mmCIF file of C-alpha atoms in Angstrom:
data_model
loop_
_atom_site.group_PDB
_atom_site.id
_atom_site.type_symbol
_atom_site.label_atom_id
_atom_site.label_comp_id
_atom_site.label_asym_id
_atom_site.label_seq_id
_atom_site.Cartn_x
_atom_site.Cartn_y
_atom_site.Cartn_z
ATOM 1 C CA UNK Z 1 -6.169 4.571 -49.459
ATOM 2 C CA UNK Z 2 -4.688 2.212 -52.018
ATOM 3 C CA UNK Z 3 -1.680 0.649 -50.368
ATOM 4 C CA UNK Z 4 2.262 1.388 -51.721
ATOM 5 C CA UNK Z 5 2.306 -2.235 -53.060
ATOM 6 C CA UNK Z 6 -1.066 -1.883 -55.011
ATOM 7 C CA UNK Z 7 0.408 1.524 -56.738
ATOM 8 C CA UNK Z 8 3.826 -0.610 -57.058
ATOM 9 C CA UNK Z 9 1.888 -2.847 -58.871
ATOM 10 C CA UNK Z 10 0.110 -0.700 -60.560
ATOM 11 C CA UNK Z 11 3.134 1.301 -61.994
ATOM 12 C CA UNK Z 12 4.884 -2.162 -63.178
ATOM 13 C CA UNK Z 13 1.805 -3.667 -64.957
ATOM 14 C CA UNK Z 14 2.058 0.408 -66.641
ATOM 15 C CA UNK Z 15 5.723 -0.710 -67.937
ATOM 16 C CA UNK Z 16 4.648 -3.931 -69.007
ATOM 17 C CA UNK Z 17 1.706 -2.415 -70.894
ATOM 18 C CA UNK Z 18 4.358 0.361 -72.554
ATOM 19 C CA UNK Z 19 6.884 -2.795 -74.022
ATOM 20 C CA UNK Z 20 4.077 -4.520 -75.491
ATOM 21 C CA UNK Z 21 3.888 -3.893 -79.517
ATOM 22 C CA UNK Z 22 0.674 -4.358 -81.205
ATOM 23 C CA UNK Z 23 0.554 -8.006 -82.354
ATOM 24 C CA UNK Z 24 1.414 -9.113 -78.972
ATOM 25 C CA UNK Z 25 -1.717 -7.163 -77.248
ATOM 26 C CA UNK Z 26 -3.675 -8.994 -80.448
ATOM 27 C CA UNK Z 27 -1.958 -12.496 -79.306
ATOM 28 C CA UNK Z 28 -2.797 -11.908 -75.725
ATOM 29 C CA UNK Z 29 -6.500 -11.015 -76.141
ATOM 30 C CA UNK Z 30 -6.734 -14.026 -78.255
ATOM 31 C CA UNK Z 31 -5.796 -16.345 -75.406
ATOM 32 C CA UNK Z 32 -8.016 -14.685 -73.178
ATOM 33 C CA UNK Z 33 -10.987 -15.157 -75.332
ATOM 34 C CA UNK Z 34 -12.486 -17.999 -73.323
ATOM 35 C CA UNK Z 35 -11.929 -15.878 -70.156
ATOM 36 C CA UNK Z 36 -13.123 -12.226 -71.654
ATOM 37 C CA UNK Z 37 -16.339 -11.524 -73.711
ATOM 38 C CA UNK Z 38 -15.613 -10.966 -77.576
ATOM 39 C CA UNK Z 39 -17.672 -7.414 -77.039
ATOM 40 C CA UNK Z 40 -15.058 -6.675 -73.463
ATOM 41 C CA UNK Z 41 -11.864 -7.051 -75.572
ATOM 42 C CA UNK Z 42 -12.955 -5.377 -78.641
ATOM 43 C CA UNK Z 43 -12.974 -2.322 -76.829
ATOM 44 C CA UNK Z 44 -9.247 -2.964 -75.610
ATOM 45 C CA UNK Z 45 -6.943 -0.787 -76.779
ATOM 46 C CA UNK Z 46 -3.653 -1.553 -74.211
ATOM 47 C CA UNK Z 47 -2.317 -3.733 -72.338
ATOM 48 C CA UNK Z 48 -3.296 -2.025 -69.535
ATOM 49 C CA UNK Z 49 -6.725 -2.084 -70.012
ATOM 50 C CA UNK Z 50 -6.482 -5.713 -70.760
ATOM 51 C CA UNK Z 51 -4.855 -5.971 -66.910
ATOM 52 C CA UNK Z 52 -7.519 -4.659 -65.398
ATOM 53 C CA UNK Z 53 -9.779 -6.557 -66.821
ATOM 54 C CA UNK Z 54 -7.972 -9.758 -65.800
ATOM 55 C CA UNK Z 55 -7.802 -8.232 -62.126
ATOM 56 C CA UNK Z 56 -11.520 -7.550 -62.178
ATOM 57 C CA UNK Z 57 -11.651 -11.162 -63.499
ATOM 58 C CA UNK Z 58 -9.772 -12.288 -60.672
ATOM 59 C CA UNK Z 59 -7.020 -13.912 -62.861
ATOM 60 C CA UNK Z 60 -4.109 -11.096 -61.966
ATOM 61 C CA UNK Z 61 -3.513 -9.321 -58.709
ATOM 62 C CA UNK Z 62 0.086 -8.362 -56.409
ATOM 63 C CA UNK Z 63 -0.099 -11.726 -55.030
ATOM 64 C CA UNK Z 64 -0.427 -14.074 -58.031
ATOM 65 C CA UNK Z 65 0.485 -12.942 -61.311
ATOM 66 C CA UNK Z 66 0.907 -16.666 -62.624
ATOM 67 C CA UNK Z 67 -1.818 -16.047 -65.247
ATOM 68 C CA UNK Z 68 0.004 -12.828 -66.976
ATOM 69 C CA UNK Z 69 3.651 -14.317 -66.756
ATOM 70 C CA UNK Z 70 2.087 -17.467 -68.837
ATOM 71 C CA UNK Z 71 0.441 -15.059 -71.425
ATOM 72 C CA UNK Z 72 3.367 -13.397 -71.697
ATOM 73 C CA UNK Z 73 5.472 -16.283 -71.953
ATOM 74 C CA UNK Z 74 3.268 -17.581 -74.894
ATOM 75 C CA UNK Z 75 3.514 -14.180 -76.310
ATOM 76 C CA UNK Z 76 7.289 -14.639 -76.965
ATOM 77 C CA UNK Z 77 7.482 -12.218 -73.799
ATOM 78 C CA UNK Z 78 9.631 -14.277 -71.699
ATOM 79 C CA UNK Z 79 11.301 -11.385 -70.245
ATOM 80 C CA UNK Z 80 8.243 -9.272 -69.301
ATOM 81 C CA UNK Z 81 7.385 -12.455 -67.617
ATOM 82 C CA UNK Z 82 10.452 -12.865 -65.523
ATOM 83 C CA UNK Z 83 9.759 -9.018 -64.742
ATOM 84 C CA UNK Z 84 6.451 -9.461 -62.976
ATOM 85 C CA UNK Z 85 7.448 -12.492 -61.678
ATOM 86 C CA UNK Z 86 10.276 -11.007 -60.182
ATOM 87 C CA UNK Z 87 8.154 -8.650 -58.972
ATOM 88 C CA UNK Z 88 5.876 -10.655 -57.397
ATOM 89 C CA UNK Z 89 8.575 -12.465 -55.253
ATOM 90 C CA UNK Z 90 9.811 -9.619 -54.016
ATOM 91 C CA UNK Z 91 6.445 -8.338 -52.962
ATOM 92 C CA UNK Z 92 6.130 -11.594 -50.956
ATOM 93 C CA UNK Z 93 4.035 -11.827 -47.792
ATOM 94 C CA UNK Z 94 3.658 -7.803 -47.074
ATOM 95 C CA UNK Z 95 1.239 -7.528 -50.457
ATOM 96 C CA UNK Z 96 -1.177 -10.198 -48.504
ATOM 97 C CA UNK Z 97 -2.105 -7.142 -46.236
ATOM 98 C CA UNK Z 98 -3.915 -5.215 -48.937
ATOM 99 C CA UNK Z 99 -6.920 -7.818 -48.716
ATOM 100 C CA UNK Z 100 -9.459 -7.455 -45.630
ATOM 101 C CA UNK Z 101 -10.005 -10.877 -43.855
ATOM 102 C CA UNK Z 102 -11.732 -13.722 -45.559
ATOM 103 C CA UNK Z 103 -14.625 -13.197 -43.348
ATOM 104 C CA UNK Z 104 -14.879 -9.505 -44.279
ATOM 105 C CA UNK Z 105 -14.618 -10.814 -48.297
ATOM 106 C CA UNK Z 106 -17.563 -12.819 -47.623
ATOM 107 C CA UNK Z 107 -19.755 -10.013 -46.481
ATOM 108 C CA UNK Z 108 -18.655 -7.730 -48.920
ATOM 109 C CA UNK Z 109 -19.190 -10.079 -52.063
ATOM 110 C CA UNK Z 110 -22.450 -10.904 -50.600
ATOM 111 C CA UNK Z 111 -23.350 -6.975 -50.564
ATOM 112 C CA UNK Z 112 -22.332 -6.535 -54.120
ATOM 113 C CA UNK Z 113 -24.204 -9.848 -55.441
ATOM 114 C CA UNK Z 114 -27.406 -7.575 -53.658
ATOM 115 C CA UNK Z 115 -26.024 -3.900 -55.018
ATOM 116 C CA UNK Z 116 -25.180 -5.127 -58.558
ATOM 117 C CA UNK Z 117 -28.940 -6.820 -58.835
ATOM 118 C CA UNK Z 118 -30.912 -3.640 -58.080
ATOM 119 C CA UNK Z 119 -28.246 -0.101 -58.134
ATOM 120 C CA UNK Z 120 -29.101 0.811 -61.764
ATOM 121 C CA UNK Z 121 -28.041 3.566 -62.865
ATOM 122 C CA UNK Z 122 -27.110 5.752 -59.733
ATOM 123 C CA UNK Z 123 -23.831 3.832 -60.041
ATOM 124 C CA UNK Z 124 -21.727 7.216 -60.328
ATOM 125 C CA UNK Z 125 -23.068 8.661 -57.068
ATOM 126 C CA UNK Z 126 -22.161 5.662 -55.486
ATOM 127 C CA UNK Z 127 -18.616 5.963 -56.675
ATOM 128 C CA UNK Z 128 -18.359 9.118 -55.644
ATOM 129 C CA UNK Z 129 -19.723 8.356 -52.264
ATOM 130 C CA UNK Z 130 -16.786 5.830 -52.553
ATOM 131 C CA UNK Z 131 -14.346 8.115 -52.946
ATOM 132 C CA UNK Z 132 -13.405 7.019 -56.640
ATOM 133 C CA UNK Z 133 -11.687 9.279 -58.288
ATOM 134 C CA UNK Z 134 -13.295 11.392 -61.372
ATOM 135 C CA UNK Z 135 -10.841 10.026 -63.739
ATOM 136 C CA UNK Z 136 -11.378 5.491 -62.462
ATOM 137 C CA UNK Z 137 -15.190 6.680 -62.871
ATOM 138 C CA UNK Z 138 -15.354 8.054 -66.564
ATOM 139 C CA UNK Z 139 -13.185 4.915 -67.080
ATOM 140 C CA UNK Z 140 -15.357 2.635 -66.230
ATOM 141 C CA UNK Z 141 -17.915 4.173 -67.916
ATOM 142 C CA UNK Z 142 -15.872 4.052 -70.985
ATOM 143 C CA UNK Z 143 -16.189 0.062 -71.203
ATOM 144 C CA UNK Z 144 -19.580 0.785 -71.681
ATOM 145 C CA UNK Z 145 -20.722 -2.814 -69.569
ATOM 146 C CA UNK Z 146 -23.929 -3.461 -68.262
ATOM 147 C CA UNK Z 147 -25.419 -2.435 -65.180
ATOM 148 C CA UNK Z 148 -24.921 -5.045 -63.095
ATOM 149 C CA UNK Z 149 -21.300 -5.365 -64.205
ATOM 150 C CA UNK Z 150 -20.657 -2.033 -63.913
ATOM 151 C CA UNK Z 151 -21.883 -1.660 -60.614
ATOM 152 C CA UNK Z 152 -19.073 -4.718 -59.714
ATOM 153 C CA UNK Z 153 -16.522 -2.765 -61.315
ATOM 154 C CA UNK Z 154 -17.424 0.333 -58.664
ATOM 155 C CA UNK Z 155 -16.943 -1.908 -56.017
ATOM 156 C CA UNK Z 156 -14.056 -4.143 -56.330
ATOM 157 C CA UNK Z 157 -12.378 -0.704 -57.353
ATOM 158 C CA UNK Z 158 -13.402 0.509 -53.933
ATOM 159 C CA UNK Z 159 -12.467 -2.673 -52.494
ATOM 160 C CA UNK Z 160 -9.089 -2.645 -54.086
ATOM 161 C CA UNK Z 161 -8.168 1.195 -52.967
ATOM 162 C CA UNK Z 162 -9.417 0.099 -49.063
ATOM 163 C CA UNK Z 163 -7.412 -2.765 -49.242
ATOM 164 C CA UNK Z 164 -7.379 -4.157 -45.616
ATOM 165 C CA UNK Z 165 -9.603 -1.883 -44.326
ATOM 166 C CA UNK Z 166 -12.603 -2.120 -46.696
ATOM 167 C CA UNK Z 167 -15.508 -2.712 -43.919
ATOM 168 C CA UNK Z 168 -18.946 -3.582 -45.413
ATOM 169 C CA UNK Z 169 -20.701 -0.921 -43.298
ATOM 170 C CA UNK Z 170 -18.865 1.235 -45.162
ATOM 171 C CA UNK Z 171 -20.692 0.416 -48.792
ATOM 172 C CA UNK Z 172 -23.895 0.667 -46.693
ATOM 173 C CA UNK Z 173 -23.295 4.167 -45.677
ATOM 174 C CA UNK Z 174 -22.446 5.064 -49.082
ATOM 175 C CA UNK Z 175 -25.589 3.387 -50.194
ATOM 176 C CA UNK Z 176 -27.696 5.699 -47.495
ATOM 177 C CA UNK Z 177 -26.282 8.464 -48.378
ATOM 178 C CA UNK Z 178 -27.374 7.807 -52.217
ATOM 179 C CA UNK Z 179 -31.054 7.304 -51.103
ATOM 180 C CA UNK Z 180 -30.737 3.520 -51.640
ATOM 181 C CA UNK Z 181 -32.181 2.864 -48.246
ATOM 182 C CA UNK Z 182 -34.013 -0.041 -49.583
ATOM 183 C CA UNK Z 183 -31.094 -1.693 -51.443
ATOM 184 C CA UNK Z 184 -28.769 -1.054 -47.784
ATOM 185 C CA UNK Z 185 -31.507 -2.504 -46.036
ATOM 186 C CA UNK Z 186 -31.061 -5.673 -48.075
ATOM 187 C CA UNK Z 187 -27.876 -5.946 -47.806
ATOM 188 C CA UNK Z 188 -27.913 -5.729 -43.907
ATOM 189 C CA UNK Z 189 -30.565 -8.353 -43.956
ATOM 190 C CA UNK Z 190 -28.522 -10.937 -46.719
ATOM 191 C CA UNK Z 191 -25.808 -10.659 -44.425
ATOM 192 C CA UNK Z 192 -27.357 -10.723 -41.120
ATOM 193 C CA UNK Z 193 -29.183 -13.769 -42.700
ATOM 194 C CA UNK Z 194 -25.811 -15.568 -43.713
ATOM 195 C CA UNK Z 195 -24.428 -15.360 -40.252
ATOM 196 C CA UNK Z 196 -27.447 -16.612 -38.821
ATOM 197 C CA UNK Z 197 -26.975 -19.476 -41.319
ATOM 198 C CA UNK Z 198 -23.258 -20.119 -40.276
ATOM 199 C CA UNK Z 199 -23.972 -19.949 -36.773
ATOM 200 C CA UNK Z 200 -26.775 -22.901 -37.188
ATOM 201 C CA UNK Z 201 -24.383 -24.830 -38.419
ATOM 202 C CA UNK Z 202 -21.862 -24.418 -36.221
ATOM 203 C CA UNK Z 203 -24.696 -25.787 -33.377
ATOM 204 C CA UNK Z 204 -25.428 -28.814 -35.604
ATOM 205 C CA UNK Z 205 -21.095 -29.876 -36.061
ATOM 206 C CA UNK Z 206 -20.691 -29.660 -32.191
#
């Protein structure tokens, strides 16, 4: 379940979208043109869509919106900025409880680097196995990515409604359940492999 600061969030990135006119959504795909493919933010529309992208892109979330206040900022937006930023200080240290540990992070971006490579396109049972919601599914199937992207999307979208709780067995379950026995068993064996790797070298620094 996605945490009260994530739909906080969520709800204020909404109003920021809502106050921004036309030639300022232009500006701020424009700066984010290194970042974002030319083909991703032709499809853009709002400036929610372009938020998401940056949180799928790692460059926004509850717990650092540095990169948004400074588009907004060059945007002539210096008061949306100071919005989110207020935001953001006021979400403070309770927002840092919507990630699962680092160790957990690890494990799961090791399982997506594994489902991304080989899930195809059975990537909508899996989301549904997820628990994603209908309407988060058609819209990621409206940015019309690749399958290997798209297959991200479904799971940092999963990740991000789990929040702390996200457990990597969980993905492989889902994966079971799909038939993708093969692709869980991988998975299980990348990771099992990894700690094996880590625990080597914890022998060899002693």
């Amino acid at each position: 379940m996605a945490s009260v600061d994530a739909n906080s969030f969520h709800h204020e990135l909404l109003q920021l979208s809502n106050a921004l006119d036309a030639d300022q959504l232009k500006n701020m795909k424009f700066l984010c043109r290194e970042l974002i493919g030319k083909r991703i933010l032709e499809k853009i529309n709002t400036g929610w869509e372009l938020f998401d992208v940056l949180m799928q892109r790692n460059k926004l979330s509850a717990e650092d919106t540095t990169f948004l206040e400074q588009l907004l900022t060059q945007v002539d937006r210096p008061d949306l900025s100071d919005i989110i930023r207020r935001f953001n200080t006021n979400c403070g240290a309770a927002s840092a409880q919507s990630e699962p540990s680092e160790a957990e992070r690890g494990k799961i971006d090791l399982a997506a680097e594994v489902i991304a490579a080989s899930l195809g396109r059975t990537w909508r049972k899996l989301a549904r196995k997820l628990n994603l919601i209908e309407v988060r599914i058609q819209s990621i199937a409206q940015k019309q990515l690749d399958l290997e992207e798209t297959a991200m999307v479904v799971i940092w979208e999963w990740r991000k409604a789990q929040g702390s709780q996200a457990r990597v067995e969980e993905l492989v379950a889902a994966l079971r359940e799909c038939n993708q026995n093969r692709t869980a068993d991988e998975v299980e064996d990348k990771i099992a492999q990894a700690c094996f790797d880590l625990e080597g070298l914890g022998e060899e620094t002693r």
